[in-house]
PDB file of C-alpha atoms and ligand atoms in Angstrom:
ATOM      1  CA  MET A 279      51.970  19.177  27.032  1.00 94.00           C
ATOM      2  CA  ALA A 280      50.146  19.943  23.808  1.00 97.00           C
ATOM      3  CA  ARG A 281      50.377  23.103  21.760  1.00 98.00           C
ATOM      4  CA  ILE A 282      47.031  24.704  20.920  1.00 98.00           C
ATOM      5  CA  SER A 283      46.219  27.755  18.819  1.00 98.00           C
ATOM      6  CA  LEU A 284      42.765  29.256  18.712  1.00 98.00           C
ATOM      7  CA  ARG A 285      40.936  32.549  18.559  1.00 98.00           C
ATOM      8  CA  VAL A 286      39.317  33.720  21.796  1.00 98.00           C
ATOM      9  CA  ASP A 287      37.132  36.823  21.803  1.00 98.00           C
ATOM     10  CA  GLY A 288      38.751  37.915  18.573  1.00 97.00           C
ATOM     11  CA  MET A 289      42.349  37.408  19.735  1.00 98.00           C
ATOM     12  CA  LEU A 290      44.632  34.715  18.398  1.00 98.00           C
ATOM     13  CA  VAL A 291      46.214  32.798  21.284  1.00 98.00           C
ATOM     14  CA  SER A 292      48.689  29.953  21.384  1.00 98.00           C
ATOM     15  CA  ASP A 293      49.659  28.003  24.506  1.00 98.00           C
ATOM     16  CA  ASP A 294      51.072  24.749  25.781  1.00 98.00           C
ATOM     17  CA  VAL A 295      48.438  22.935  27.855  1.00 98.00           C
ATOM     18  CA  GLU A 296      48.135  19.650  29.674  1.00 98.00           C
ATOM     19  CA  PRO A 297      46.002  17.365  27.488  1.00 97.00           C
ATOM     20  CA  ARG A 298      43.602  16.906  30.433  1.00 97.00           C
ATOM     21  CA  THR A 299      42.995  20.657  30.900  1.00 98.00           C
ATOM     22  CA  LEU A 300      39.328  21.558  30.609  1.00 97.00           C
ATOM     23  CA  LEU A 301      38.476  24.425  28.296  1.00 98.00           C
ATOM     24  CA  VAL A 302      36.888  26.395  31.147  1.00 98.00           C
ATOM     25  CA  HIS A 303      40.056  26.146  33.223  1.00 98.00           C
ATOM     26  CA  TYR A 304      42.181  27.209  30.259  1.00 98.00           C
ATOM     27  CA  LEU A 305      39.933  30.232  29.679  1.00 98.00           C
ATOM     28  CA  ARG A 306      39.927  31.278  33.314  1.00 98.00           C
ATOM     29  CA  GLU A 307      43.386  30.384  34.529  1.00 98.00           C
ATOM     30  CA  THR A 308      45.584  30.809  31.465  1.00 98.00           C
ATOM     31  CA  LEU A 309      43.732  33.578  29.647  1.00 98.00           C
ATOM     32  CA  GLY A 310      42.172  35.289  32.677  1.00 98.00           C
ATOM     33  CA  LYS A 311      38.677  35.093  31.183  1.00 98.00           C
ATOM     34  CA  THR A 312      37.024  34.873  34.583  1.00 98.00           C
ATOM     35  CA  GLY A 313      33.681  36.065  33.249  1.00 98.00           C
ATOM     36  CA  THR A 314      33.125  32.422  32.362  1.00 98.00           C
ATOM     37  CA  VAL A 315      32.386  30.686  35.643  1.00 98.00           C
ATOM     38  CA  VAL A 316      32.295  27.167  37.030  1.00 97.00           C
ATOM     39  CA  GLY A 317      29.129  26.144  38.812  1.00 96.00           C
ATOM     40  CA  CYS A 318      29.363  22.384  38.930  1.00 95.00           C
ATOM     41  CA  ASP A 319      32.200  20.955  36.794  1.00 76.00           C
ATOM     42  CA  THR A 320      29.903  18.080  35.854  1.00 90.00           C
ATOM     43  CA  SER A 321      28.126  19.587  32.812  1.00 94.00           C
ATOM     44  CA  ASN A 322      24.867  20.139  34.683  1.00 96.00           C
ATOM     45  CA  CYS A 323      24.510  23.842  35.411  1.00 98.00           C
ATOM     46  CA  GLY A 324      25.494  25.647  32.204  1.00 98.00           C
ATOM     47  CA  ALA A 325      27.290  28.470  34.037  1.00 98.00           C
ATOM     48  CA  CYS A 326      30.406  27.813  31.940  1.00 98.00           C
ATOM     49  CA  THR A 327      28.656  28.132  28.561  1.00 98.00           C
ATOM     50  CA  VAL A 328      30.671  29.753  25.760  1.00 98.00           C
ATOM     51  CA  HIS A 329      30.369  29.678  21.977  1.00 98.00           C
ATOM     52  CA  LEU A 330      32.534  27.380  19.885  1.00 98.00           C
ATOM     53  CA  ASP A 331      32.406  28.514  16.259  1.00 98.00           C
ATOM     54  CA  GLY A 332      29.188  30.352  17.084  1.00 97.00           C
ATOM     55  CA  GLU A 333      27.351  27.557  18.897  1.00 98.00           C
ATOM     56  CA  SER A 334      26.993  27.152  22.619  1.00 98.00           C
ATOM     57  CA  VAL A 335      29.030  24.537  24.458  1.00 98.00           C
ATOM     58  CA  LYS A 336      29.594  23.856  28.124  1.00 98.00           C
ATOM     59  CA  SER A 337      33.273  24.620  28.507  1.00 98.00           C
ATOM     60  CA  CYS A 338      33.628  22.275  31.503  1.00 97.00           C
ATOM     61  CA  ASN A 339      32.535  19.492  29.200  1.00 96.00           C
ATOM     62  CA  MET A 340      35.347  19.718  26.673  1.00 97.00           C
ATOM     63  CA  LEU A 341      39.107  19.776  26.742  1.00 98.00           C
ATOM     64  CA  ALA A 342      41.162  22.788  25.782  1.00 98.00           C
ATOM     65  CA  VAL A 343      42.898  20.685  23.124  1.00 98.00           C
ATOM     66  CA  GLN A 344      39.518  20.106  21.473  1.00 98.00           C
ATOM     67  CA  ALA A 345      39.264  23.858  20.886  1.00 98.00           C
ATOM     68  CA  ASP A 346      42.511  23.880  18.916  1.00 98.00           C
ATOM     69  CA  GLY A 347      41.937  25.636  15.595  1.00 98.00           C
ATOM     70  CA  HIS A 348      38.498  26.871  16.596  1.00 98.00           C
ATOM     71  CA  GLU A 349      36.958  30.192  17.539  1.00 98.00           C
ATOM     72  CA  ILE A 350      35.702  30.742  21.077  1.00 98.00           C
ATOM     73  CA  THR A 351      33.514  33.610  22.212  1.00 98.00           C
ATOM     74  CA  THR A 352      33.027  34.186  25.926  1.00 98.00           C
ATOM     75  CA  ILE A 353      30.708  36.575  27.726  1.00 98.00           C
ATOM     76  CA  GLU A 354      33.631  39.009  27.723  1.00 98.00           C
ATOM     77  CA  GLY A 355      33.778  39.149  23.937  1.00 97.00           C
ATOM     78  CA  LEU A 356      30.060  38.935  23.239  1.00 97.00           C
ATOM     79  CA  ALA A 357      29.355  42.659  23.083  1.00 96.00           C
ATOM     80  CA  ALA A 358      32.063  43.130  20.470  1.00 96.00           C
ATOM     81  CA  THR A 359      30.255  40.683  18.181  1.00 92.00           C
ATOM     82  CA  ALA A 360      27.360  43.149  18.210  1.00 91.00           C
ATOM     83  CA  GLY A 361      29.647  46.173  17.868  1.00 92.00           C
ATOM     84  CA  ALA A 362      28.248  47.706  21.062  1.00 90.00           C
ATOM     85  CA  ASP A 363      29.002  48.206  24.750  1.00 94.00           C
ATOM     86  CA  LEU A 364      26.469  45.493  25.538  1.00 96.00           C
ATOM     87  CA  HIS A 365      25.006  42.794  23.305  1.00 97.00           C
ATOM     88  CA  PRO A 366      21.210  43.173  22.905  1.00 97.00           C
ATOM     89  CA  VAL A 367      20.711  40.049  25.031  1.00 98.00           C
ATOM     90  CA  GLN A 368      22.850  41.546  27.795  1.00 98.00           C
ATOM     91  CA  GLU A 369      20.759  44.724  27.560  1.00 98.00           C
ATOM     92  CA  ALA A 370      17.604  42.629  27.777  1.00 98.00           C
ATOM     93  CA  PHE A 371      18.741  40.838  30.936  1.00 98.00           C
ATOM     94  CA  ARG A 372      19.477  44.214  32.501  1.00 98.00           C
ATOM     95  CA  GLU A 373      16.193  45.730  31.346  1.00 98.00           C
ATOM     96  CA  CYS A 374      14.061  42.791  32.519  1.00 98.00           C
ATOM     97  CA  HIS A 375      15.973  42.105  35.743  1.00 97.00           C
ATOM     98  CA  GLY A 376      16.875  38.648  34.476  1.00 98.00           C
ATOM     99  CA  LEU A 377      19.349  38.056  37.253  1.00 97.00           C
ATOM    100  CA  GLN A 378      19.806  38.244  40.980  1.00 97.00           C
ATOM    101  CA  CYS A 379      23.173  36.955  42.214  1.00 98.00           C
ATOM    102  CA  GLY A 380      24.389  36.838  38.615  1.00 97.00           C
ATOM    103  CA  TYR A 381      26.309  33.601  38.881  1.00 98.00           C
ATOM    104  CA  CYS A 382      24.344  31.802  36.191  1.00 98.00           C
ATOM    105  CA  THR A 383      24.101  34.914  34.026  1.00 98.00           C
ATOM    106  CA  PRO A 384      27.151  34.604  31.744  1.00 98.00           C
ATOM    107  CA  GLY A 385      26.145  31.097  30.741  1.00 98.00           C
ATOM    108  CA  MET A 386      22.467  31.978  30.580  1.00 98.00           C
ATOM    109  CA  ILE A 387      23.188  34.865  28.210  1.00 98.00           C
ATOM    110  CA  MET A 388      25.504  32.826  25.982  1.00 98.00           C
ATOM    111  CA  GLN A 389      22.884  30.090  25.746  1.00 98.00           C
ATOM    112  CA  SER A 390      20.138  32.650  25.045  1.00 98.00           C
ATOM    113  CA  VAL A 391      22.157  34.171  22.199  1.00 98.00           C
ATOM    114  CA  ASP A 392      22.590  30.726  20.662  1.00 98.00           C
ATOM    115  CA  LEU A 393      18.877  30.033  21.092  1.00 98.00           C
ATOM    116  CA  LEU A 394      17.927  33.289  19.355  1.00 98.00           C
ATOM    117  CA  ASN A 395      20.424  32.692  16.565  1.00 97.00           C
ATOM    118  CA  ARG A 396      18.720  29.391  15.817  1.00 97.00           C
ATOM    119  CA  ASN A 397      15.167  30.570  16.512  1.00 98.00           C
ATOM    120  CA  PRO A 398      14.712  34.365  16.436  1.00 97.00           C
ATOM    121  CA  LYS A 399      11.055  34.224  17.546  1.00 97.00           C
ATOM    122  CA  PRO A 400      10.834  31.467  20.142  1.00 98.00           C
ATOM    123  CA  THR A 401       7.669  30.759  22.079  1.00 98.00           C
ATOM    124  CA  GLU A 402       7.804  30.756  25.870  1.00 98.00           C
ATOM    125  CA  THR A 403       7.911  26.969  25.799  1.00 98.00           C
ATOM    126  CA  GLU A 404      10.754  27.007  23.290  1.00 98.00           C
ATOM    127  CA  ILE A 405      12.687  29.457  25.486  1.00 98.00           C
ATOM    128  CA  ARG A 406      12.229  27.290  28.558  1.00 98.00           C
ATOM    129  CA  GLU A 407      13.265  24.198  26.603  1.00 98.00           C
ATOM    130  CA  GLY A 408      16.230  26.018  25.044  1.00 98.00           C
ATOM    131  CA  LEU A 409      17.496  27.036  28.464  1.00 98.00           C
ATOM    132  CA  GLU A 410      16.811  23.766  30.250  1.00 97.00           C
ATOM    133  CA  GLY A 411      20.539  22.999  30.434  1.00 97.00           C
ATOM    134  CA  ASN A 412      21.177  26.204  32.365  1.00 98.00           C
ATOM    135  CA  LEU A 413      20.269  26.288  36.031  1.00 98.00           C
ATOM    136  CA  CYS A 414      19.434  29.349  38.111  1.00 98.00           C
ATOM    137  CA  ARG A 415      19.007  29.153  41.872  1.00 96.00           C
ATOM    138  CA  CYS A 416      17.669  32.675  42.314  1.00 97.00           C
ATOM    139  CA  THR A 417      15.190  33.994  39.809  1.00 95.00           C
ATOM    140  CA  GLY A 418      12.628  31.258  39.293  1.00 95.00           C
ATOM    141  CA  TYR A 419      13.396  31.760  35.574  1.00 97.00           C
ATOM    142  CA  HIS A 420      10.419  34.073  34.994  1.00 97.00           C
ATOM    143  CA  ASN A 421      12.445  37.215  34.327  1.00 98.00           C
ATOM    144  CA  ILE A 422      15.018  35.252  32.347  1.00 98.00           C
ATOM    145  CA  VAL A 423      12.268  34.125  29.971  1.00 98.00           C
ATOM    146  CA  ARG A 424      11.006  37.721  29.793  1.00 98.00           C
ATOM    147  CA  ALA A 425      14.512  38.904  28.970  1.00 98.00           C
ATOM    148  CA  VAL A 426      14.808  36.483  26.074  1.00 98.00           C
ATOM    149  CA  GLN A 427      11.381  37.543  24.785  1.00 98.00           C
ATOM    150  CA  TYR A 428      12.416  41.190  25.094  1.00 98.00           C
ATOM    151  CA  ALA A 429      15.704  40.536  23.269  1.00 98.00           C
ATOM    152  CA  SER A 430      13.838  38.702  20.545  1.00 97.00           C
ATOM    153  CA  GLY A 431      11.641  41.769  19.983  1.00 96.00           C
ATOM    154  CA  GLN A 432      14.593  44.156  20.048  1.00 93.00           C
ATOM    155  CA  LEU A 433      16.545  42.076  17.556  1.00 90.00           C
ATOM    156  CA  GLU A 434      13.498  41.851  15.283  1.00 88.00           C
ATOM    157  CA  ASP A 435      13.069  45.652  15.411  1.00 87.00           C
ATOM    158  CA  ALA A 436      16.768  46.127  14.639  1.00 84.00           C
ATOM    159  CA  THR A 437      16.526  43.796  11.657  1.00 82.00           C
ATOM    160  CA  ALA A 438      13.425  45.599  10.388  1.00 83.00           C
ATOM    161  CA  GLY A 439      15.217  48.935  10.774  1.00 72.00           C
ATOM    162  CA  VAL A 440      18.189  47.730   8.772  1.00 57.00           C
ATOM    163  CA  SER A 441      15.985  46.483   5.957  1.00 50.00           C
ATOM    164  CA  GLU A 442      14.051  49.748   5.615  1.00 46.00           C
ATOM    165  CA  PRO A 443      14.982  51.821   2.545  1.00 47.00           C
TER     166      PRO A 443
HETATM  167 FE1  FES B 191      29.974  23.582  33.295  1.00 85.95          FE
HETATM  168 FE2  FES B 191      28.305  23.543  35.367  1.00 85.95          FE
HETATM  169  S1  FES B 191      30.327  24.348  35.277  1.00 85.95           S
HETATM  170  S2  FES B 191      27.940  22.883  33.319  1.00 85.95           S
HETATM  171 FE1  FES B 192      21.686  33.606  40.910  1.00 85.95          FE
HETATM  172 FE2  FES B 192      20.839  32.724  38.526  1.00 85.95          FE
HETATM  173  S1  FES B 192      20.827  34.765  39.279  1.00 85.95           S
HETATM  174  S2  FES B 192      21.930  31.636  40.030  1.00 85.95           S
END
């Protein structure tokens, strides 16, 4: 067993884990963070996407021990980073009907937030490229792209509002 200490959704946690434990399994089974889901376990679908020190990672593609000393944000802690009930990207997915069954949605939203952090005004092509590691079986992606465009506009308006005298 290996001792790991990290911050998850703002909470400091410390646990003994098997060195082979995947981060996604640690989040779900040890911490009960079941909002992060497993779609494939082979780093293809993106359903398990979380943020590691503010950047998206597929949590089935790294070991829990690799998160030692780092900060993880899951879909369950995302809204708190925006100081709201829902993060603006979560609001946008709801507003634009960017989901159907919802299975891909936690990962899709975490990846979208990372995309918008790096590129606040992405083109449609840049959105599709930025989300190419996240698969959705239901929506055909159209409303997901619309949701990211909507969130981009909302975040731009919020920034403009803050900067007004
Ligand atoms: Fe991690 Fe599919 S469960 S990429
Ligand atoms: Fe069902 Fe994306 S909404 S997989």
